[in-house]
Each structure stands twice: as C-alpha cells, then as structure tokens.
Amino acid sequence: MMIKGLKYVTSVLLLYSMTQGIKAQTGQLTLEECYQLAKENYPVIKKLDLITKTGEFDIQNANKKFLPQVNFSGQATYQSEVVNYGDLLGSNAAIMGITPPTLSKDQYKIQGEVSQLLYDGGSTRNQKDLINANRELQVQNIETSLYSINSRINTIFFSILLMDEQLKQNDLNKANLNTQIQKTEAALKNGVAFRSNLDELKAEIINTEMAGTEYKANRAAYLKMLSLFIGKDVTDVAELSIPETESFQSTINRPELKAFDLQKSMYEVEKKGLSSGYLPQVSAFFQGAYGRPTLNILENKFGPWFVTGVKFSWSLNSLYTLSNKKSTTLLNQQAVEADKETFLLNTKIDLAQQDENVKKYQTLIRQDEEVISLRASVVKSAEAQLSNGVITIHEYIQKVNAENLARQNKILHEIQLLQARYNQKFITGNK
C-alpha cells in the first residue's frame, strides 16, 4: 500500500543525512534560499579563501626569483705544492736584484656573492601563469562540488512538500470520517445502526491517525536533514514555499564544463612553458672576498678583493625531451576533451530521462483527476446507500479509502512532476 512506498522513500532519503552545526531559524523557506544556505554552510567553502591565499603566496615566491640573491662561502686549504717563482726566474732574479715571492701552502678565503637575475627565458612568467591557471581550476572544482549539493537539497525539499500535502489530504479524510461517525452516532441513538458500525469507523480513524503519525515522523526526519545541510534549525512548524513551475533552457551550462576547459588551458600553459627550458639565463653578479692569497698572487699576504660582471648559462639538455613533453601535453588535452564529451553524453541521457518523467507525470495527473472524479462519485453514492442500509459500513470505508488513495496518488505525482522539472534545471545547470 502507499505507506509501504513511503517507508521505501524514507530509507533512500536518509542516506543524504550529514553532520553540521544547527542554528535557530523559523518561518518560510524557499528552494533557492536552501541552495544558497547549503552552499555557505558546506565545509568545502572554506577552501576557496585558502586557495586564494595560497595562490598569492606562490605568486610572491615566484616574483622573488628576481630579487638579489646573496651567498656566502669560505674555505681553508693546504696544498702539497705551490708555484715557485724563484725556479721560474732562475739566475736572472739575482742579476736583476729581484726577490721572488714565495706562496704559502696553507691558503684561506671567505667570499660573499650578490647576483641579480636579469633574464630567465620567461620561466618565472610561465610559473606565475601556471599558478593562476591551477588556482582557477581548484576554485572551479569546488564550485562543481558545491553545485552537486543542489541535487540533494531537491530530494529533501520536495520530500517535505510531499509530506505536507499528504498530511493535508489525510486531515481531510479524517474530517470526512468524523462526519460519518457523527451521523452513525445519531443513527445509533435512534436504534437504526449497529455499535459495530461505529466501532469500525473509529478503527478507521485510528488508521488515519497512524498514517498521519508516519507522515509527521518522515517530515521531521527530512527537516532535520535539511537543517544539517543549510546550517540552520528548521522547526517542525516551518513552512516551505512551493516552487513555481518554470520553463528551462535545454542548453547545458554545468560548472563541470568550465572545469574541463580550465584543465585544458592549464595544459596549454604547460606547453608554452616548455620553451623556457632551452633559453639562456642572464644575471649580474658581484663577488667580494678576503683571504690569502689575493688576486695579486705575487703578494703572499692577507687582503680583500672583488670581482663583478655579467654571466649567463645556457643548457640545451631539455631539447632531448621537448618533443615528447609536447606530445604528452597534447595527449593530456585530448584526454580531458574525451572526459568532457563523456560528461555531456551522460548529461544528455539524464536530461532525456527527466524529459520522459515530466511527460509521464503529466499523463498520470490527468488520469488521477479522472479516477478522483469517478471515486468521488462512488463515495457520494455510497453515502446515500449507507444511509438507506443498502451497503455495510465496511463497504463504505473501502470506497472512501479508494478515493483517498486516488487523491494521495495525485499529490505524489504533482510533487514528482515539480521535482522532475527542477531536476531538468539542475541537469542543464541553468538557473
């Protein structure tokens, strides 16, 4: 029966429960407000600020490559042999009255160097471009994750609406039964009805109340799940605003598509950066030192000296792997494009299914209206038959339950139709 179906729906929806803090809130909630609140409350939202700050630090670190670089070094050595200038000059030194210097075998040097990068072949610029591209991709991935929450919100939100509408119908059914109880009690006093008729009606009232208890319990469970998602306490008396049926654009505009494009762009930045690997690097430098010997090796004593100038380095080793790296980057881009096409295909399949669901529920609602009209006519006739003693109270209750079930089915199909339309909006990504 219908209650068994509700138990199944409940067991499925309970899988969406989460654990988040709860804040106080009362009043009416719209579906769009739930989307926004869930997005703000979801823990992953905190990563957006962290990604931004991390990217800023990485950019600053990349720029510092062009700041002056300072290095210090020192050494103390002992040599087994040094240049003997006396041997080089021979007897000529005595003739000319020259005393050749003698170098010490123990030598010392403390040196400091300041270098300034002038040109790095575009390596730093490419590094910053890659940092920015990766940051945009991470942000978009989080946006994609946040967007997926909307599907869960849809399921919970429309389940609460379903419970609300079924509770209303259940109250109407209970009111009708109470009216019949009043008539039966009056007939019992006049001796034209049996006590069993009254008891059977009261038993049916209890069945109706039991159904209402289950609807309320389900509603409370869904409200708790919604509270956890949006970070605010939605009380049992809170009302949800029924969304309007809106047309949607069939163009797919999901955040995942932008993530795919950003991934391809990042590989494009990597490909452009390969050229910096085989370009020269140019820098200016200044070296200052103190030790023995100095640059004037003819004087074997301690002293300061300096050297300054421009130097460059040029390594062509990256050319060996350049072609393979370009091919790898191209293959990665093609893989991303294949993932994008797969996503689009799956999305179109999901959208086609929802389109058929919309058509199905529209047809079912029309059929529900026909059934309700016929069932209502039967119940109206049954009331007259019951008053004239043509049918039993049990037969009357069966006809009343059949009408109630038809109305409950229509309520279910109306909510399912509304949810299917919003599923279409979610699948296409168009708000």
Coordinates of C-alpha atoms in Angstrom, one line a residue:
M1 CA 0.0 0.0 0.0
M2 CA 1.0 3.7 -0.1
I3 CA 2.6 3.6 3.4
K4 CA 5.0 0.8 2.3
G5 CA 6.1 3.1 -0.6
L6 CA 6.7 5.9 1.9
K7 CA 8.9 3.7 4.0
Y8 CA 11.0 2.9 0.9
V9 CA 11.3 6.5 0.0
T10 CA 12.4 7.3 3.6
S11 CA 15.1 4.7 3.6
V12 CA 16.6 6.1 0.5
L13 CA 16.4 9.7 1.6
L14 CA 18.1 9.0 4.9
L15 CA 21.3 8.3 3.0
Y16 CA 21.6 12.0 2.5
S17 CA 22.0 12.9 6.1
M18 CA 25.0 14.9 7.3
T19 CA 26.6 16.2 10.4
Q20 CA 26.7 20.0 10.7
G21 CA 26.1 22.7 13.3
I22 CA 22.5 23.9 13.8
K23 CA 21.4 27.5 14.2
A24 CA 17.9 28.8 15.0
Q25 CA 15.6 29.7 12.2
T26 CA 11.8 29.8 11.8
G27 CA 9.5 30.9 9.1
Q28 CA 9.0 30.0 5.4
L29 CA 11.9 28.8 3.3
T30 CA 12.2 28.9 -0.5
L31 CA 14.2 26.3 -2.5
E32 CA 16.6 29.0 -3.8
E33 CA 17.3 30.1 -0.2
C34 CA 18.1 26.5 0.7
Y35 CA 20.5 26.3 -2.2
Q36 CA 22.3 29.4 -1.0
L37 CA 22.4 28.5 2.7
A38 CA 23.6 25.0 1.9
K39 CA 26.4 26.4 -0.2
E40 CA 27.5 28.8 2.5
N41 CA 27.3 26.1 5.2
Y42 CA 29.2 23.3 3.3
P43 CA 32.7 22.9 4.9
V44 CA 34.4 22.8 1.5
I45 CA 33.5 26.5 1.0
K46 CA 36.3 27.4 3.4
K47 CA 38.8 26.1 0.9
L48 CA 38.0 28.9 -1.5
D49 CA 39.8 31.5 0.7
L50 CA 42.6 29.1 1.4
I51 CA 43.2 28.6 -2.4
T52 CA 43.2 32.3 -3.0
K53 CA 45.8 33.0 -0.2
T54 CA 48.0 30.1 -1.3
G55 CA 48.0 31.3 -4.9
E56 CA 49.0 34.8 -3.7
F57 CA 51.9 33.4 -1.7
D58 CA 53.0 31.3 -4.6
I59 CA 53.0 34.3 -6.9
Q60 CA 55.0 36.3 -4.4
N61 CA 57.6 33.5 -4.2
A62 CA 57.9 33.3 -7.9
N63 CA 58.5 37.1 -8.1
K64 CA 61.2 36.9 -5.5
K65 CA 63.3 35.0 -8.0
F66 CA 64.2 38.5 -9.4
L67 CA 65.4 39.8 -6.0
P68 CA 69.1 40.0 -5.4
Q69 CA 70.5 36.6 -4.3
V70 CA 73.2 36.6 -1.6
N71 CA 75.5 33.7 -0.9
F72 CA 78.4 33.3 1.5
S73 CA 81.2 30.7 1.4
G74 CA 84.6 30.1 2.9
Q75 CA 87.4 27.6 2.8
A76 CA 90.8 26.9 4.4
T77 CA 93.1 24.6 2.4
Y78 CA 96.6 23.1 2.5
Q79 CA 98.4 22.4 -0.8
S80 CA 101.2 19.9 -1.3
E81 CA 102.8 22.2 -3.8
V82 CA 102.7 25.8 -4.9
V83 CA 104.3 27.8 -7.7
N84 CA 108.0 28.6 -7.1
Y85 CA 108.7 31.9 -8.8
G86 CA 112.4 31.5 -7.9
D87 CA 112.6 28.4 -10.1
L88 CA 110.9 30.3 -12.9
L89 CA 113.3 33.3 -12.9
G90 CA 116.4 31.3 -12.1
S91 CA 119.7 33.2 -12.0
N92 CA 118.1 36.2 -13.7
A93 CA 116.4 37.1 -10.4
A94 CA 119.8 37.6 -8.7
I95 CA 121.1 39.6 -11.6
M96 CA 118.1 41.9 -11.6
G97 CA 118.1 42.2 -7.8
I98 CA 114.6 40.7 -7.6
T99 CA 113.5 38.6 -4.6
P100 CA 110.7 36.3 -6.0
P101 CA 107.7 35.8 -3.7
T102 CA 107.0 32.5 -2.0
L103 CA 103.4 31.4 -1.7
S104 CA 102.2 29.7 1.4
K105 CA 100.9 26.2 1.1
D106 CA 98.1 27.0 3.6
Q107 CA 95.5 29.3 1.9
Y108 CA 92.3 30.9 3.2
K109 CA 89.3 32.6 1.6
I110 CA 86.0 34.0 2.8
Q111 CA 83.7 35.1 0.0
G112 CA 80.3 36.7 -0.4
E113 CA 78.4 37.0 -3.7
V114 CA 75.4 39.0 -4.7
S115 CA 73.7 38.1 -8.0
Q116 CA 70.8 39.7 -9.8
L117 CA 68.8 37.7 -12.4
L118 CA 68.3 39.8 -15.5
Y119 CA 66.6 37.3 -17.9
D120 CA 65.3 33.8 -17.2
G121 CA 63.9 32.9 -20.6
G122 CA 60.3 33.5 -19.4
S123 CA 60.5 30.8 -16.8
T124 CA 59.1 33.0 -14.0
R125 CA 56.3 34.4 -16.1
N126 CA 55.2 30.9 -17.1
Q127 CA 55.4 29.7 -13.5
K128 CA 53.0 32.5 -12.5
D129 CA 50.7 31.7 -15.4
L130 CA 50.6 28.1 -14.3
I131 CA 49.9 29.1 -10.6
N132 CA 47.0 31.2 -11.7
A133 CA 45.6 28.5 -14.0
N134 CA 45.8 25.9 -11.3
R135 CA 44.2 28.2 -8.8
E136 CA 41.2 28.9 -11.2
L137 CA 40.9 25.1 -11.7
Q138 CA 40.8 24.4 -8.0
V139 CA 38.2 27.1 -7.4
Q140 CA 36.1 25.7 -10.2
N141 CA 36.3 22.2 -8.9
I142 CA 35.0 23.5 -5.5
E143 CA 32.2 25.3 -7.3
T144 CA 31.3 22.0 -9.0
S145 CA 31.3 20.2 -5.7
L146 CA 29.0 22.9 -4.2
Y147 CA 26.7 22.7 -7.2
S148 CA 26.2 18.9 -6.6
I149 CA 24.6 19.8 -3.3
N150 CA 21.6 21.2 -5.1
S151 CA 20.5 17.7 -6.1
R152 CA 20.4 16.5 -2.5
I153 CA 18.5 19.7 -1.5
N154 CA 16.0 19.0 -4.2
T155 CA 15.3 15.5 -2.9
I156 CA 14.9 16.5 0.7
F157 CA 12.9 19.7 -0.1
F158 CA 10.4 18.0 -2.3
S159 CA 10.0 15.1 0.1
I160 CA 9.0 17.6 2.8
L161 CA 6.5 19.2 0.4
L162 CA 5.1 15.7 -0.3
M163 CA 4.7 15.0 3.4
D164 CA 2.9 18.4 3.8
E165 CA 0.4 17.7 1.1
Q166 CA -0.2 14.2 2.2
L167 CA -0.8 15.4 5.8
K168 CA -3.4 17.9 4.4
Q169 CA -5.2 15.2 2.5
N170 CA -5.0 12.8 5.5
D171 CA -6.7 15.5 7.6
L172 CA -9.4 15.9 5.0
N173 CA -10.0 12.2 5.0
K174 CA -10.1 12.1 8.8
A175 CA -12.6 15.0 8.8
N176 CA -14.9 13.1 6.4
L177 CA -14.7 10.0 8.6
N178 CA -15.6 12.1 11.7
T179 CA -18.6 13.5 9.9
Q180 CA -19.7 9.9 9.2
I181 CA -19.1 9.0 12.8
Q182 CA -21.4 11.8 13.9
K183 CA -24.1 10.5 11.6
T184 CA -23.6 6.9 12.8
E185 CA -23.8 8.0 16.5
A186 CA -27.1 9.8 15.8
A187 CA -28.4 6.7 14.0
L188 CA -27.3 4.5 16.9
K189 CA -29.2 6.6 19.3
N190 CA -32.3 6.2 17.1
G191 CA -31.8 2.5 17.0
V192 CA -31.2 2.3 13.2
A193 CA -27.5 1.5 13.4
F194 CA -25.2 -1.1 15.0
R195 CA -22.5 -0.5 17.5
S196 CA -20.1 -2.4 15.3
N197 CA -20.6 0.2 12.5
L198 CA -19.5 2.9 14.9
D199 CA -16.5 0.9 16.1
E200 CA -15.4 0.2 12.5
L201 CA -15.4 3.9 11.7
K202 CA -13.5 4.7 14.9
A203 CA -10.9 2.0 13.9
E204 CA -10.5 3.6 10.5
I205 CA -10.0 7.0 12.2
I206 CA -7.1 5.4 14.2
N207 CA -5.7 4.0 10.9
T208 CA -5.8 7.6 9.5
E209 CA -4.1 8.9 12.6
M210 CA -1.4 6.3 12.3
A211 CA -0.8 7.3 8.7
G212 CA -0.6 10.9 9.9
T213 CA 1.9 9.9 12.6
E214 CA 4.2 8.3 9.9
Y215 CA 3.9 11.4 7.7
K216 CA 4.9 13.6 10.6
A217 CA 7.8 11.4 11.5
N218 CA 9.0 11.4 7.9
R219 CA 8.6 15.1 7.7
A220 CA 10.6 15.6 11.0
A221 CA 13.4 13.4 9.6
Y222 CA 13.6 15.4 6.4
L223 CA 13.6 18.7 8.3
K224 CA 16.5 17.5 10.4
M225 CA 18.4 16.6 7.2
L226 CA 17.6 20.0 5.7
S227 CA 18.7 21.7 8.9
L228 CA 22.1 19.9 8.8
F229 CA 22.6 20.9 5.2
I230 CA 21.7 24.6 5.5
G231 CA 23.2 25.1 9.0
K232 CA 20.0 26.4 10.4
D233 CA 17.4 24.8 12.6
V234 CA 14.2 24.3 10.6
T235 CA 11.5 23.7 13.2
D236 CA 8.6 21.3 12.8
V237 CA 6.2 24.2 12.3
A238 CA 8.3 25.7 9.5
E239 CA 6.7 26.0 6.1
L240 CA 8.4 25.5 2.8
S241 CA 7.4 27.7 -0.1
I242 CA 6.2 25.6 -3.1
P243 CA 8.4 26.5 -6.1
E244 CA 6.8 27.8 -9.2
T245 CA 6.8 25.7 -12.3
E246 CA 9.3 27.4 -14.6
S247 CA 10.5 26.7 -18.1
F248 CA 14.1 25.9 -18.6
Q249 CA 16.7 26.2 -21.3
S250 CA 17.9 22.9 -22.7
T251 CA 21.4 24.3 -23.3
I252 CA 23.8 22.5 -20.9
N253 CA 25.7 25.1 -18.8
R254 CA 27.1 22.9 -15.9
P255 CA 30.1 24.1 -13.9
E256 CA 31.9 20.9 -14.8
L257 CA 32.2 22.1 -18.4
K258 CA 34.2 25.2 -17.2
A259 CA 36.4 22.9 -15.1
F260 CA 37.2 20.8 -18.2
D261 CA 38.1 24.0 -20.2
L262 CA 40.3 25.3 -17.4
Q263 CA 42.1 21.9 -17.3
K264 CA 42.8 22.1 -21.0
S265 CA 44.0 25.7 -20.5
M266 CA 46.4 24.6 -17.8
Y267 CA 48.0 22.1 -20.1
E268 CA 48.3 24.8 -22.8
V269 CA 50.2 27.0 -20.3
E270 CA 52.5 24.0 -19.5
K271 CA 53.1 23.6 -23.3
K272 CA 54.1 27.3 -23.7
G273 CA 56.4 27.0 -20.7
L274 CA 58.5 24.2 -22.3
S275 CA 60.3 26.9 -24.4
S276 CA 61.8 28.4 -21.3
G277 CA 63.7 25.2 -20.6
Y278 CA 66.1 25.7 -23.5
L279 CA 66.5 29.5 -23.4
P280 CA 69.6 31.1 -21.7
Q281 CA 69.6 32.8 -18.3
V282 CA 71.5 36.1 -17.7
S283 CA 72.4 37.6 -14.4
A284 CA 74.7 40.3 -13.0
F285 CA 77.0 39.5 -10.0
F286 CA 79.4 41.0 -7.5
Q287 CA 81.9 38.9 -5.6
G288 CA 83.8 40.2 -2.6
A289 CA 86.4 38.2 -0.7
Y290 CA 89.1 38.3 1.9
G291 CA 91.9 35.8 2.3
R292 CA 95.4 34.7 1.3
P293 CA 96.5 34.9 -1.5
T294 CA 94.5 37.8 -3.0
L295 CA 94.0 38.2 -6.8
N296 CA 97.5 39.6 -6.8
I297 CA 99.3 36.3 -6.2
L298 CA 102.7 38.0 -6.2
E299 CA 101.9 39.1 -2.7
N300 CA 101.7 36.3 -0.2
K301 CA 99.6 38.1 2.4
F302 CA 96.0 38.5 3.5
G303 CA 93.9 41.1 1.8
P304 CA 90.4 41.9 0.2
W305 CA 89.4 41.7 -3.4
F306 CA 86.3 41.8 -5.6
V307 CA 85.1 40.7 -9.0
T308 CA 82.0 42.0 -10.7
G309 CA 80.4 41.4 -14.1
V310 CA 77.7 39.6 -16.1
K311 CA 77.3 35.9 -16.7
F312 CA 74.9 33.6 -18.5
S313 CA 74.1 29.9 -18.5
W314 CA 72.6 28.0 -21.4
S315 CA 71.7 24.4 -21.2
L316 CA 70.2 22.6 -24.2
N317 CA 69.6 19.3 -22.5
S318 CA 65.8 20.0 -22.4
L319 CA 65.8 19.8 -26.2
Y320 CA 66.2 16.0 -26.0
T321 CA 62.8 15.6 -24.3
L322 CA 61.0 18.6 -25.7
S323 CA 59.1 16.7 -28.4
N324 CA 57.9 14.0 -26.1
K325 CA 56.8 16.6 -23.5
K326 CA 54.8 18.4 -26.1
S327 CA 53.2 15.1 -27.2
T328 CA 52.4 14.3 -23.6
T329 CA 50.7 17.6 -23.1
L330 CA 48.7 17.2 -26.3
L331 CA 47.6 13.7 -25.2
N332 CA 46.5 15.1 -21.8
Q333 CA 44.4 17.8 -23.5
Q334 CA 42.8 15.1 -25.7
A335 CA 42.0 13.0 -22.6
V336 CA 40.3 16.0 -21.0
E337 CA 38.3 16.6 -24.1
A338 CA 37.2 12.9 -24.1
D339 CA 36.1 13.3 -20.4
K340 CA 34.2 16.4 -21.4
E341 CA 32.4 14.6 -24.2
T342 CA 31.6 11.7 -21.9
F343 CA 30.1 14.0 -19.3
L344 CA 28.0 15.8 -22.0
L345 CA 26.7 12.4 -23.3
N346 CA 25.8 11.2 -19.7
T347 CA 24.1 14.6 -19.0
K348 CA 22.0 14.4 -22.2
I349 CA 21.0 10.9 -21.2
D350 CA 19.9 12.1 -17.7
L351 CA 18.1 15.0 -19.3
A352 CA 16.3 12.7 -21.7
Q353 CA 15.2 10.6 -18.8
Q354 CA 13.8 13.6 -16.9
D355 CA 12.0 14.8 -20.1
E356 CA 10.2 11.4 -20.2
N357 CA 9.5 11.7 -16.5
V358 CA 7.8 15.0 -17.0
K359 CA 5.6 13.6 -19.7
K360 CA 4.8 10.6 -17.6
Y361 CA 3.8 12.6 -14.6
Q362 CA 1.7 14.9 -16.7
T363 CA -0.2 11.9 -18.1
L364 CA -0.6 10.3 -14.7
I365 CA -2.0 13.5 -13.2
R366 CA -4.6 13.7 -15.9
Q367 CA -5.5 10.1 -15.2
D368 CA -5.5 10.8 -11.5
E369 CA -8.1 13.5 -12.0
E370 CA -10.3 11.1 -13.9
V371 CA -10.0 8.5 -11.2
I372 CA -10.7 11.0 -8.4
S373 CA -13.8 12.2 -10.2
L374 CA -15.1 8.7 -10.5
R375 CA -14.2 7.7 -7.0
A376 CA -15.8 10.9 -5.5
S377 CA -19.0 10.0 -7.4
V378 CA -18.9 6.4 -6.0
V379 CA -18.4 7.7 -2.4
K380 CA -21.2 10.2 -2.8
S381 CA -23.5 7.4 -3.9
A382 CA -22.2 5.1 -1.2
E383 CA -23.1 7.7 1.5
A384 CA -26.7 7.6 0.3
Q385 CA -26.6 3.8 0.1
L386 CA -25.2 3.6 3.6
S387 CA -28.0 5.8 4.9
N388 CA -30.6 3.6 3.3
G389 CA -28.9 0.4 4.6
V390 CA -28.0 -0.9 1.1
I391 CA -24.3 -1.3 1.9
T392 CA -22.4 -2.1 5.1
I393 CA -20.1 0.4 6.8
H394 CA -17.1 -1.8 5.8
E395 CA -18.0 -1.5 2.1
Y396 CA -18.4 2.3 2.6
I397 CA -14.9 2.6 4.2
Q398 CA -13.4 0.7 1.3
K399 CA -14.9 3.2 -1.2
V400 CA -13.7 6.1 1.0
N401 CA -10.2 4.6 1.1
A402 CA -10.1 4.1 -2.6
E403 CA -10.9 7.8 -3.2
N404 CA -8.3 8.9 -0.6
L405 CA -5.7 6.7 -2.3
A406 CA -6.5 8.3 -5.6
R407 CA -6.1 11.8 -4.2
Q408 CA -2.8 10.7 -2.5
N409 CA -1.6 9.4 -5.8
K410 CA -2.3 12.7 -7.5
I411 CA -0.5 14.6 -4.7
L412 CA 2.5 12.3 -5.2
H413 CA 2.5 12.7 -9.0
E414 CA 2.2 16.5 -8.7
I415 CA 5.2 16.7 -6.4
Q416 CA 7.1 14.3 -8.6
L417 CA 6.3 16.4 -11.6
L418 CA 7.6 19.5 -9.9
Q419 CA 10.7 17.8 -8.8
A420 CA 11.3 16.4 -12.3
R421 CA 11.2 20.0 -13.7
Y422 CA 13.7 21.2 -11.1
N423 CA 15.8 18.1 -11.9
Q424 CA 15.8 19.4 -15.5
K425 CA 17.2 22.7 -14.3
F426 CA 19.8 21.0 -12.2
I427 CA 21.0 18.7 -15.0
T428 CA 21.3 21.6 -17.5
G429 CA 22.8 24.0 -15.0
N430 CA 20.5 26.8 -15.9
K431 CA 19.0 28.7 -13.0

